[in-house]
């Protein structure tokens, strides 16, 4: 074979090899990109936040029973796996959770949880935790009905995957741009205002914990901050009061190593959040 022919063959071989290599790189890159945008995540938990599930009431934090059910069914069809509060604690301590893990949470302890949301959760075998304003357990509210002791006990007796935690006892009010949980009244307390406030917060939190224990809750160690407002200054106070986990309204997925008193959540409980919108929201944050 002539030298010119050999050189030509070598050039063709090298060009073929380079084109094949580029093709493989493009395929690999495409595969990684598809995987990263598929919505699949590991070692993370999407903590979803709801408030009121009702078919007549309407507000920015109220969704219908149909929308609530559709969201849960849609997420399950997309491969999301619902976990218990106990599983989430285990995860934050370094344990494992399934891929696409989701924790369902409710704030405020409305009676609609018992009458509307709980039957759906039970039917679909989906765990949930309700952050309850415990003062309403002792004295019913005059506005939207809240849960009673009897209802808490009944749900816990019938399902080990339904949990209840603190949403304060009597500090769920707005004070200007702050909540009663974080507002320090300097005029009334003077130089000791902050310490007096810490004492009130500790007492209120301990009362919340004790009332949940009275209702039969085995491990009340978590709080959801009213209106999502919290202060890092109060973290030591929370810990002394028996609370180890704090849930915010900051969007994001929970990861190992986060501050356990600053757990992010994703709002799912507004009437304009369709199943598809919720799925895309979780996917974007993952």
PDB file of C-alpha atoms in Angstrom:
ATOM      1  CA  UNK A   1       0.000   0.000   0.000  1.00  0.00           C
ATOM      2  CA  UNK A   2       1.317   3.384  -0.947  1.00  0.00           C
ATOM      3  CA  UNK A   3       2.359   5.879   1.758  1.00  0.00           C
ATOM      4  CA  UNK A   4      -0.203   8.458   0.574  1.00  0.00           C
ATOM      5  CA  UNK A   5      -3.007   5.939   1.009  1.00  0.00           C
ATOM      6  CA  UNK A   6      -1.827   4.999   4.506  1.00  0.00           C
ATOM      7  CA  UNK A   7      -1.653   8.647   5.563  1.00  0.00           C
ATOM      8  CA  UNK A   8      -5.145   9.249   4.174  1.00  0.00           C
ATOM      9  CA  UNK A   9      -6.525   6.265   6.084  1.00  0.00           C
ATOM     10  CA  UNK A  10      -4.898   7.467   9.302  1.00  0.00           C
ATOM     11  CA  UNK A  11      -6.463  10.900   8.868  1.00  0.00           C
ATOM     12  CA  UNK A  12      -9.894   9.367   8.267  1.00  0.00           C
ATOM     13  CA  UNK A  13      -9.482   7.125  11.315  1.00  0.00           C
ATOM     14  CA  UNK A  14      -8.516  10.052  13.550  1.00  0.00           C
ATOM     15  CA  UNK A  15     -11.410  12.161  12.285  1.00  0.00           C
ATOM     16  CA  UNK A  16     -13.853   9.281  12.854  1.00  0.00           C
ATOM     17  CA  UNK A  17     -12.488   8.782  16.351  1.00  0.00           C
ATOM     18  CA  UNK A  18     -12.796  12.492  17.194  1.00  0.00           C
ATOM     19  CA  UNK A  19     -16.367  12.669  15.870  1.00  0.00           C
ATOM     20  CA  UNK A  20     -17.314   9.604  17.916  1.00  0.00           C
ATOM     21  CA  UNK A  21     -15.766  11.148  21.032  1.00  0.00           C
ATOM     22  CA  UNK A  22     -17.660  14.416  20.520  1.00  0.00           C
ATOM     23  CA  UNK A  23     -20.878  12.461  19.999  1.00  0.00           C
ATOM     24  CA  UNK A  24     -20.377  10.534  23.245  1.00  0.00           C
ATOM     25  CA  UNK A  25     -19.662  13.744  25.155  1.00  0.00           C
ATOM     26  CA  UNK A  26     -22.836  15.349  23.796  1.00  0.00           C
ATOM     27  CA  UNK A  27     -24.917  12.294  24.702  1.00  0.00           C
ATOM     28  CA  UNK A  28     -23.441  12.202  28.212  1.00  0.00           C
ATOM     29  CA  UNK A  29     -24.028  15.928  28.703  1.00  0.00           C
ATOM     30  CA  UNK A  30     -27.601  15.593  27.498  1.00  0.00           C
ATOM     31  CA  UNK A  31     -28.180  12.702  29.885  1.00  0.00           C
ATOM     32  CA  UNK A  32     -26.829  14.649  32.869  1.00  0.00           C
ATOM     33  CA  UNK A  33     -28.898  17.684  31.926  1.00  0.00           C
ATOM     34  CA  UNK A  34     -32.050  15.582  31.607  1.00  0.00           C
ATOM     35  CA  UNK A  35     -31.390  13.959  34.950  1.00  0.00           C
ATOM     36  CA  UNK A  36     -30.780  17.277  36.721  1.00  0.00           C
ATOM     37  CA  UNK A  37     -34.006  18.742  35.359  1.00  0.00           C
ATOM     38  CA  UNK A  38     -36.166  15.658  35.870  1.00  0.00           C
ATOM     39  CA  UNK A  39     -37.239  16.653  39.361  1.00  0.00           C
ATOM     40  CA  UNK A  40     -35.551  13.644  40.972  1.00  0.00           C
ATOM     41  CA  UNK A  41     -33.642  14.512  44.145  1.00  0.00           C
ATOM     42  CA  UNK A  42     -31.900  12.528  46.867  1.00  0.00           C
ATOM     43  CA  UNK A  43     -30.948  13.317  50.469  1.00  0.00           C
ATOM     44  CA  UNK A  44     -33.452  16.155  50.544  1.00  0.00           C
ATOM     45  CA  UNK A  45     -37.015  16.597  51.773  1.00  0.00           C
ATOM     46  CA  UNK A  46     -39.696  18.874  50.359  1.00  0.00           C
ATOM     47  CA  UNK A  47     -41.701  20.064  53.383  1.00  0.00           C
ATOM     48  CA  UNK A  48     -45.076  21.280  52.107  1.00  0.00           C
ATOM     49  CA  UNK A  49     -47.173  23.832  54.011  1.00  0.00           C
ATOM     50  CA  UNK A  50     -50.971  23.974  54.194  1.00  0.00           C
ATOM     51  CA  UNK A  51     -53.466  25.781  56.426  1.00  0.00           C
ATOM     52  CA  UNK A  52     -57.181  25.415  55.684  1.00  0.00           C
ATOM     53  CA  UNK A  53     -58.879  22.819  53.452  1.00  0.00           C
ATOM     54  CA  UNK A  54     -62.490  23.800  52.914  1.00  0.00           C
ATOM     55  CA  UNK A  55     -65.053  23.740  50.094  1.00  0.00           C
ATOM     56  CA  UNK A  56     -66.923  26.926  51.084  1.00  0.00           C
ATOM     57  CA  UNK A  57     -64.433  29.209  52.822  1.00  0.00           C
ATOM     58  CA  UNK A  58     -62.062  31.159  50.602  1.00  0.00           C
ATOM     59  CA  UNK A  59     -58.760  32.910  51.290  1.00  0.00           C
ATOM     60  CA  UNK A  60     -55.189  32.996  50.038  1.00  0.00           C
ATOM     61  CA  UNK A  61     -54.385  30.100  52.380  1.00  0.00           C
ATOM     62  CA  UNK A  62     -57.486  27.971  51.757  1.00  0.00           C
ATOM     63  CA  UNK A  63     -57.799  25.220  49.155  1.00  0.00           C
ATOM     64  CA  UNK A  64     -60.663  22.906  48.262  1.00  0.00           C
ATOM     65  CA  UNK A  65     -60.762  19.238  49.143  1.00  0.00           C
ATOM     66  CA  UNK A  66     -60.587  18.372  45.430  1.00  0.00           C
ATOM     67  CA  UNK A  67     -57.458  20.467  44.874  1.00  0.00           C
ATOM     68  CA  UNK A  68     -55.807  19.000  47.970  1.00  0.00           C
ATOM     69  CA  UNK A  69     -56.544  15.451  46.834  1.00  0.00           C
ATOM     70  CA  UNK A  70     -55.435  16.167  43.266  1.00  0.00           C
ATOM     71  CA  UNK A  71     -52.105  17.607  44.451  1.00  0.00           C
ATOM     72  CA  UNK A  72     -51.314  14.511  46.520  1.00  0.00           C
ATOM     73  CA  UNK A  73     -52.325  12.055  43.806  1.00  0.00           C
ATOM     74  CA  UNK A  74     -50.381  13.971  41.152  1.00  0.00           C
ATOM     75  CA  UNK A  75     -47.192  14.096  43.231  1.00  0.00           C
ATOM     76  CA  UNK A  76     -47.463  10.381  43.920  1.00  0.00           C
ATOM     77  CA  UNK A  77     -47.883   9.704  40.186  1.00  0.00           C
ATOM     78  CA  UNK A  78     -44.627  11.629  39.614  1.00  0.00           C
ATOM     79  CA  UNK A  79     -42.716   9.396  42.011  1.00  0.00           C
ATOM     80  CA  UNK A  80     -42.811  11.521  45.160  1.00  0.00           C
ATOM     81  CA  UNK A  81     -42.801   9.571  48.411  1.00  0.00           C
ATOM     82  CA  UNK A  82     -44.525  10.835  51.555  1.00  0.00           C
ATOM     83  CA  UNK A  83     -42.732  10.399  54.876  1.00  0.00           C
ATOM     84  CA  UNK A  84     -43.657  10.739  58.552  1.00  0.00           C
ATOM     85  CA  UNK A  85     -42.406  13.391  60.946  1.00  0.00           C
ATOM     86  CA  UNK A  86     -40.444  10.646  62.689  1.00  0.00           C
ATOM     87  CA  UNK A  87     -38.697   9.833  59.391  1.00  0.00           C
ATOM     88  CA  UNK A  88     -37.849  13.513  58.919  1.00  0.00           C
ATOM     89  CA  UNK A  89     -36.288  13.738  62.385  1.00  0.00           C
ATOM     90  CA  UNK A  90     -34.242  10.636  61.543  1.00  0.00           C
ATOM     91  CA  UNK A  91     -33.116  12.265  58.286  1.00  0.00           C
ATOM     92  CA  UNK A  92     -31.980  15.477  60.004  1.00  0.00           C
ATOM     93  CA  UNK A  93     -29.998  13.334  62.444  1.00  0.00           C
ATOM     94  CA  UNK A  94     -28.091  11.790  59.523  1.00  0.00           C
ATOM     95  CA  UNK A  95     -30.405   8.987  58.465  1.00  0.00           C
ATOM     96  CA  UNK A  96     -31.704   8.100  55.027  1.00  0.00           C
ATOM     97  CA  UNK A  97     -34.991   8.961  53.327  1.00  0.00           C
ATOM     98  CA  UNK A  98     -36.340   7.772  49.978  1.00  0.00           C
ATOM     99  CA  UNK A  99     -35.695   9.759  46.825  1.00  0.00           C
ATOM    100  CA  UNK A 100     -38.211  12.568  46.253  1.00  0.00           C
ATOM    101  CA  UNK A 101     -39.220  12.584  49.921  1.00  0.00           C
ATOM    102  CA  UNK A 102     -42.122  14.852  50.923  1.00  0.00           C
ATOM    103  CA  UNK A 103     -43.409  15.832  54.376  1.00  0.00           C
ATOM    104  CA  UNK A 104     -46.936  17.273  54.616  1.00  0.00           C
ATOM    105  CA  UNK A 105     -47.464  19.985  57.269  1.00  0.00           C
ATOM    106  CA  UNK A 106     -50.451  22.080  58.335  1.00  0.00           C
ATOM    107  CA  UNK A 107     -50.455  25.278  60.389  1.00  0.00           C
ATOM    108  CA  UNK A 108     -53.033  26.651  62.852  1.00  0.00           C
ATOM    109  CA  UNK A 109     -54.867  23.487  63.894  1.00  0.00           C
ATOM    110  CA  UNK A 110     -58.152  24.215  62.125  1.00  0.00           C
ATOM    111  CA  UNK A 111     -61.047  21.817  62.562  1.00  0.00           C
ATOM    112  CA  UNK A 112     -61.076  21.454  58.779  1.00  0.00           C
ATOM    113  CA  UNK A 113     -58.000  19.277  59.174  1.00  0.00           C
ATOM    114  CA  UNK A 114     -60.131  16.763  61.087  1.00  0.00           C
ATOM    115  CA  UNK A 115     -63.235  17.028  58.916  1.00  0.00           C
ATOM    116  CA  UNK A 116     -61.730  17.415  55.438  1.00  0.00           C
ATOM    117  CA  UNK A 117     -57.962  16.888  55.162  1.00  0.00           C
ATOM    118  CA  UNK A 118     -57.553  13.954  57.540  1.00  0.00           C
ATOM    119  CA  UNK A 119     -60.056  11.661  55.730  1.00  0.00           C
ATOM    120  CA  UNK A 120     -58.189  12.280  52.449  1.00  0.00           C
ATOM    121  CA  UNK A 121     -54.808  11.648  54.057  1.00  0.00           C
ATOM    122  CA  UNK A 122     -56.125   8.465  55.649  1.00  0.00           C
ATOM    123  CA  UNK A 123     -57.656   7.242  52.390  1.00  0.00           C
ATOM    124  CA  UNK A 124     -54.381   7.778  50.523  1.00  0.00           C
ATOM    125  CA  UNK A 125     -52.212   6.501  53.424  1.00  0.00           C
ATOM    126  CA  UNK A 126     -50.245   9.748  53.553  1.00  0.00           C
ATOM    127  CA  UNK A 127     -48.646  10.963  56.822  1.00  0.00           C
ATOM    128  CA  UNK A 128     -48.916  14.561  58.024  1.00  0.00           C
ATOM    129  CA  UNK A 129     -48.149  16.848  60.950  1.00  0.00           C
ATOM    130  CA  UNK A 130     -50.408  19.649  62.186  1.00  0.00           C
ATOM    131  CA  UNK A 131     -48.886  22.609  64.034  1.00  0.00           C
ATOM    132  CA  UNK A 132     -51.600  23.511  66.526  1.00  0.00           C
ATOM    133  CA  UNK A 133     -52.402  26.685  68.480  1.00  0.00           C
ATOM    134  CA  UNK A 134     -52.944  24.904  71.766  1.00  0.00           C
ATOM    135  CA  UNK A 135     -54.909  27.646  73.570  1.00  0.00           C
ATOM    136  CA  UNK A 136     -57.819  26.745  71.263  1.00  0.00           C
ATOM    137  CA  UNK A 137     -57.776  23.205  72.607  1.00  0.00           C
ATOM    138  CA  UNK A 138     -58.852  24.641  75.942  1.00  0.00           C
ATOM    139  CA  UNK A 139     -61.041  27.491  74.679  1.00  0.00           C
ATOM    140  CA  UNK A 140     -62.643  27.313  71.194  1.00  0.00           C
ATOM    141  CA  UNK A 141     -61.980  30.243  68.850  1.00  0.00           C
ATOM    142  CA  UNK A 142     -64.753  32.638  67.885  1.00  0.00           C
ATOM    143  CA  UNK A 143     -63.767  32.710  64.203  1.00  0.00           C
ATOM    144  CA  UNK A 144     -62.738  29.625  62.211  1.00  0.00           C
ATOM    145  CA  UNK A 145     -63.304  26.476  64.321  1.00  0.00           C
ATOM    146  CA  UNK A 146     -60.161  24.812  65.636  1.00  0.00           C
ATOM    147  CA  UNK A 147     -59.349  21.280  66.690  1.00  0.00           C
ATOM    148  CA  UNK A 148     -60.461  19.870  70.041  1.00  0.00           C
ATOM    149  CA  UNK A 149     -58.731  17.465  72.418  1.00  0.00           C
ATOM    150  CA  UNK A 150     -61.188  14.745  71.425  1.00  0.00           C
ATOM    151  CA  UNK A 151     -60.439  15.183  67.718  1.00  0.00           C
ATOM    152  CA  UNK A 152     -56.672  15.049  68.271  1.00  0.00           C
ATOM    153  CA  UNK A 153     -56.975  11.891  70.322  1.00  0.00           C
ATOM    154  CA  UNK A 154     -59.296  10.254  67.804  1.00  0.00           C
ATOM    155  CA  UNK A 155     -56.945  10.902  64.872  1.00  0.00           C
ATOM    156  CA  UNK A 156     -53.875   9.691  66.763  1.00  0.00           C
ATOM    157  CA  UNK A 157     -55.734   6.561  67.917  1.00  0.00           C
ATOM    158  CA  UNK A 158     -56.680   5.676  64.341  1.00  0.00           C
ATOM    159  CA  UNK A 159     -53.408   6.601  62.635  1.00  0.00           C
ATOM    160  CA  UNK A 160     -49.833   6.487  63.900  1.00  0.00           C
ATOM    161  CA  UNK A 161     -48.721   8.635  60.947  1.00  0.00           C
ATOM    162  CA  UNK A 162     -50.668  11.766  61.985  1.00  0.00           C
ATOM    163  CA  UNK A 163     -48.701  13.987  64.364  1.00  0.00           C
ATOM    164  CA  UNK A 164     -49.330  17.262  66.192  1.00  0.00           C
ATOM    165  CA  UNK A 165     -46.795  19.904  67.170  1.00  0.00           C
ATOM    166  CA  UNK A 166     -46.623  23.496  68.454  1.00  0.00           C
ATOM    167  CA  UNK A 167     -47.775  26.683  66.754  1.00  0.00           C
ATOM    168  CA  UNK A 168     -47.472  28.541  70.096  1.00  0.00           C
ATOM    169  CA  UNK A 169     -50.079  28.616  72.837  1.00  0.00           C
ATOM    170  CA  UNK A 170     -51.097  32.284  73.011  1.00  0.00           C
ATOM    171  CA  UNK A 171     -48.518  34.071  70.830  1.00  0.00           C
ATOM    172  CA  UNK A 172     -50.184  33.698  67.444  1.00  0.00           C
ATOM    173  CA  UNK A 173     -50.930  37.377  66.858  1.00  0.00           C
ATOM    174  CA  UNK A 174     -49.392  40.093  64.730  1.00  0.00           C
ATOM    175  CA  UNK A 175     -47.777  43.072  66.485  1.00  0.00           C
ATOM    176  CA  UNK A 176     -46.965  45.550  63.756  1.00  0.00           C
ATOM    177  CA  UNK A 177     -44.536  43.842  61.366  1.00  0.00           C
ATOM    178  CA  UNK A 178     -43.662  41.234  63.971  1.00  0.00           C
ATOM    179  CA  UNK A 179     -45.524  38.469  65.742  1.00  0.00           C
ATOM    180  CA  UNK A 180     -46.171  38.210  69.449  1.00  0.00           C
ATOM    181  CA  UNK A 181     -43.513  35.497  69.444  1.00  0.00           C
ATOM    182  CA  UNK A 182     -40.782  37.937  68.388  1.00  0.00           C
ATOM    183  CA  UNK A 183     -42.064  41.359  69.527  1.00  0.00           C
ATOM    184  CA  UNK A 184     -40.082  42.826  72.427  1.00  0.00           C
ATOM    185  CA  UNK A 185     -42.033  45.527  74.271  1.00  0.00           C
ATOM    186  CA  UNK A 186     -39.206  47.870  75.277  1.00  0.00           C
ATOM    187  CA  UNK A 187     -41.566  50.480  76.716  1.00  0.00           C
ATOM    188  CA  UNK A 188     -43.058  48.038  79.215  1.00  0.00           C
ATOM    189  CA  UNK A 189     -39.862  46.152  80.011  1.00  0.00           C
ATOM    190  CA  UNK A 190     -37.221  48.855  79.951  1.00  0.00           C
ATOM    191  CA  UNK A 191     -33.678  47.532  80.234  1.00  0.00           C
ATOM    192  CA  UNK A 192     -35.004  44.067  81.054  1.00  0.00           C
ATOM    193  CA  UNK A 193     -37.403  43.984  78.092  1.00  0.00           C
ATOM    194  CA  UNK A 194     -35.558  41.270  76.152  1.00  0.00           C
ATOM    195  CA  UNK A 195     -35.118  38.995  79.164  1.00  0.00           C
ATOM    196  CA  UNK A 196     -38.774  39.424  80.131  1.00  0.00           C
ATOM    197  CA  UNK A 197     -39.774  38.575  76.577  1.00  0.00           C
ATOM    198  CA  UNK A 198     -37.585  35.467  76.545  1.00  0.00           C
ATOM    199  CA  UNK A 199     -39.253  34.383  79.776  1.00  0.00           C
ATOM    200  CA  UNK A 200     -42.726  34.822  78.207  1.00  0.00           C
ATOM    201  CA  UNK A 201     -41.703  32.885  75.118  1.00  0.00           C
ATOM    202  CA  UNK A 202     -40.257  30.067  77.202  1.00  0.00           C
ATOM    203  CA  UNK A 203     -43.393  29.859  79.334  1.00  0.00           C
ATOM    204  CA  UNK A 204     -45.704  29.933  76.309  1.00  0.00           C
ATOM    205  CA  UNK A 205     -43.677  27.288  74.475  1.00  0.00           C
ATOM    206  CA  UNK A 206     -43.563  25.002  77.505  1.00  0.00           C
ATOM    207  CA  UNK A 207     -47.325  25.412  77.914  1.00  0.00           C
ATOM    208  CA  UNK A 208     -47.803  24.455  74.271  1.00  0.00           C
ATOM    209  CA  UNK A 209     -45.626  21.371  74.709  1.00  0.00           C
ATOM    210  CA  UNK A 210     -47.394  20.336  77.918  1.00  0.00           C
ATOM    211  CA  UNK A 211     -50.883  20.732  76.438  1.00  0.00           C
ATOM    212  CA  UNK A 212     -49.900  18.541  73.500  1.00  0.00           C
ATOM    213  CA  UNK A 213     -48.584  15.935  75.928  1.00  0.00           C
ATOM    214  CA  UNK A 214     -51.906  16.157  77.741  1.00  0.00           C
ATOM    215  CA  UNK A 215     -53.629  15.397  74.439  1.00  0.00           C
ATOM    216  CA  UNK A 216     -51.465  12.296  74.025  1.00  0.00           C
ATOM    217  CA  UNK A 217     -48.751  13.551  71.675  1.00  0.00           C
ATOM    218  CA  UNK A 218     -45.666  11.440  72.409  1.00  0.00           C
ATOM    219  CA  UNK A 219     -42.891  13.757  71.287  1.00  0.00           C
ATOM    220  CA  UNK A 220     -43.889  17.436  70.981  1.00  0.00           C
ATOM    221  CA  UNK A 221     -40.496  18.930  70.129  1.00  0.00           C
ATOM    222  CA  UNK A 222     -41.233  21.112  67.100  1.00  0.00           C
ATOM    223  CA  UNK A 223     -42.690  24.542  66.416  1.00  0.00           C
ATOM    224  CA  UNK A 224     -43.963  26.326  63.330  1.00  0.00           C
ATOM    225  CA  UNK A 225     -43.337  30.050  63.658  1.00  0.00           C
ATOM    226  CA  UNK A 226     -46.534  32.148  63.403  1.00  0.00           C
ATOM    227  CA  UNK A 227     -46.650  34.002  60.070  1.00  0.00           C
ATOM    228  CA  UNK A 228     -43.177  32.590  59.387  1.00  0.00           C
ATOM    229  CA  UNK A 229     -41.651  35.269  61.642  1.00  0.00           C
ATOM    230  CA  UNK A 230     -38.837  34.174  63.925  1.00  0.00           C
ATOM    231  CA  UNK A 231     -35.747  35.505  65.672  1.00  0.00           C
ATOM    232  CA  UNK A 232     -32.428  33.716  66.033  1.00  0.00           C
ATOM    233  CA  UNK A 233     -32.061  35.482  69.377  1.00  0.00           C
ATOM    234  CA  UNK A 234     -34.813  33.195  70.680  1.00  0.00           C
ATOM    235  CA  UNK A 235     -33.235  29.926  69.527  1.00  0.00           C
ATOM    236  CA  UNK A 236     -31.573  29.192  72.911  1.00  0.00           C
ATOM    237  CA  UNK A 237     -34.907  29.949  74.601  1.00  0.00           C
ATOM    238  CA  UNK A 238     -36.690  27.487  72.309  1.00  0.00           C
ATOM    239  CA  UNK A 239     -34.154  24.794  73.077  1.00  0.00           C
ATOM    240  CA  UNK A 240     -34.519  25.341  76.833  1.00  0.00           C
ATOM    241  CA  UNK A 241     -38.306  25.132  76.449  1.00  0.00           C
ATOM    242  CA  UNK A 242     -38.004  21.683  74.866  1.00  0.00           C
ATOM    243  CA  UNK A 243     -38.235  22.579  71.172  1.00  0.00           C
ATOM    244  CA  UNK A 244     -35.543  21.178  68.864  1.00  0.00           C
ATOM    245  CA  UNK A 245     -37.052  21.913  65.440  1.00  0.00           C
ATOM    246  CA  UNK A 246     -38.394  25.166  63.993  1.00  0.00           C
ATOM    247  CA  UNK A 247     -40.343  25.421  60.726  1.00  0.00           C
ATOM    248  CA  UNK A 248     -40.214  28.606  58.655  1.00  0.00           C
ATOM    249  CA  UNK A 249     -42.027  29.803  55.532  1.00  0.00           C
ATOM    250  CA  UNK A 250     -38.800  30.294  53.582  1.00  0.00           C
ATOM    251  CA  UNK A 251     -39.019  28.276  50.345  1.00  0.00           C
ATOM    252  CA  UNK A 252     -36.549  25.492  49.751  1.00  0.00           C
ATOM    253  CA  UNK A 253     -35.822  21.822  50.332  1.00  0.00           C
ATOM    254  CA  UNK A 254     -34.506  20.598  53.666  1.00  0.00           C
ATOM    255  CA  UNK A 255     -30.992  19.175  53.543  1.00  0.00           C
ATOM    256  CA  UNK A 256     -28.774  17.477  56.083  1.00  0.00           C
ATOM    257  CA  UNK A 257     -26.704  19.918  58.088  1.00  0.00           C
ATOM    258  CA  UNK A 258     -29.258  22.745  58.055  1.00  0.00           C
ATOM    259  CA  UNK A 259     -30.074  24.605  61.256  1.00  0.00           C
ATOM    260  CA  UNK A 260     -32.907  22.515  62.719  1.00  0.00           C
ATOM    261  CA  UNK A 261     -34.589  25.684  63.954  1.00  0.00           C
ATOM    262  CA  UNK A 262     -34.704  27.126  60.406  1.00  0.00           C
ATOM    263  CA  UNK A 263     -36.378  24.397  58.367  1.00  0.00           C
ATOM    264  CA  UNK A 264     -37.597  25.646  54.957  1.00  0.00           C
ATOM    265  CA  UNK A 265     -41.057  24.845  53.594  1.00  0.00           C
ATOM    266  CA  UNK A 266     -42.859  25.142  50.280  1.00  0.00           C
ATOM    267  CA  UNK A 267     -46.300  26.708  50.230  1.00  0.00           C
ATOM    268  CA  UNK A 268     -48.825  24.326  48.648  1.00  0.00           C
ATOM    269  CA  UNK A 269     -52.007  25.638  50.246  1.00  0.00           C
ATOM    270  CA  UNK A 270     -53.076  28.515  48.033  1.00  0.00           C
ATOM    271  CA  UNK A 271     -56.046  28.175  45.653  1.00  0.00           C
ATOM    272  CA  UNK A 272     -53.986  29.001  42.558  1.00  0.00           C
ATOM    273  CA  UNK A 273     -51.456  26.212  43.164  1.00  0.00           C
ATOM    274  CA  UNK A 274     -52.549  23.471  40.804  1.00  0.00           C
ATOM    275  CA  UNK A 275     -50.914  20.027  40.968  1.00  0.00           C
ATOM    276  CA  UNK A 276     -48.765  20.943  37.976  1.00  0.00           C
ATOM    277  CA  UNK A 277     -47.713  24.264  39.530  1.00  0.00           C
ATOM    278  CA  UNK A 278     -46.768  22.538  42.778  1.00  0.00           C
ATOM    279  CA  UNK A 279     -44.783  19.887  40.929  1.00  0.00           C
ATOM    280  CA  UNK A 280     -42.867  22.546  38.971  1.00  0.00           C
ATOM    281  CA  UNK A 281     -42.238  24.525  42.155  1.00  0.00           C
ATOM    282  CA  UNK A 282     -40.689  21.521  43.916  1.00  0.00           C
ATOM    283  CA  UNK A 283     -38.763  20.597  40.775  1.00  0.00           C
ATOM    284  CA  UNK A 284     -37.345  24.117  40.476  1.00  0.00           C
ATOM    285  CA  UNK A 285     -36.193  24.162  44.103  1.00  0.00           C
ATOM    286  CA  UNK A 286     -34.650  20.697  43.890  1.00  0.00           C
TER     287      UNK A 286
END
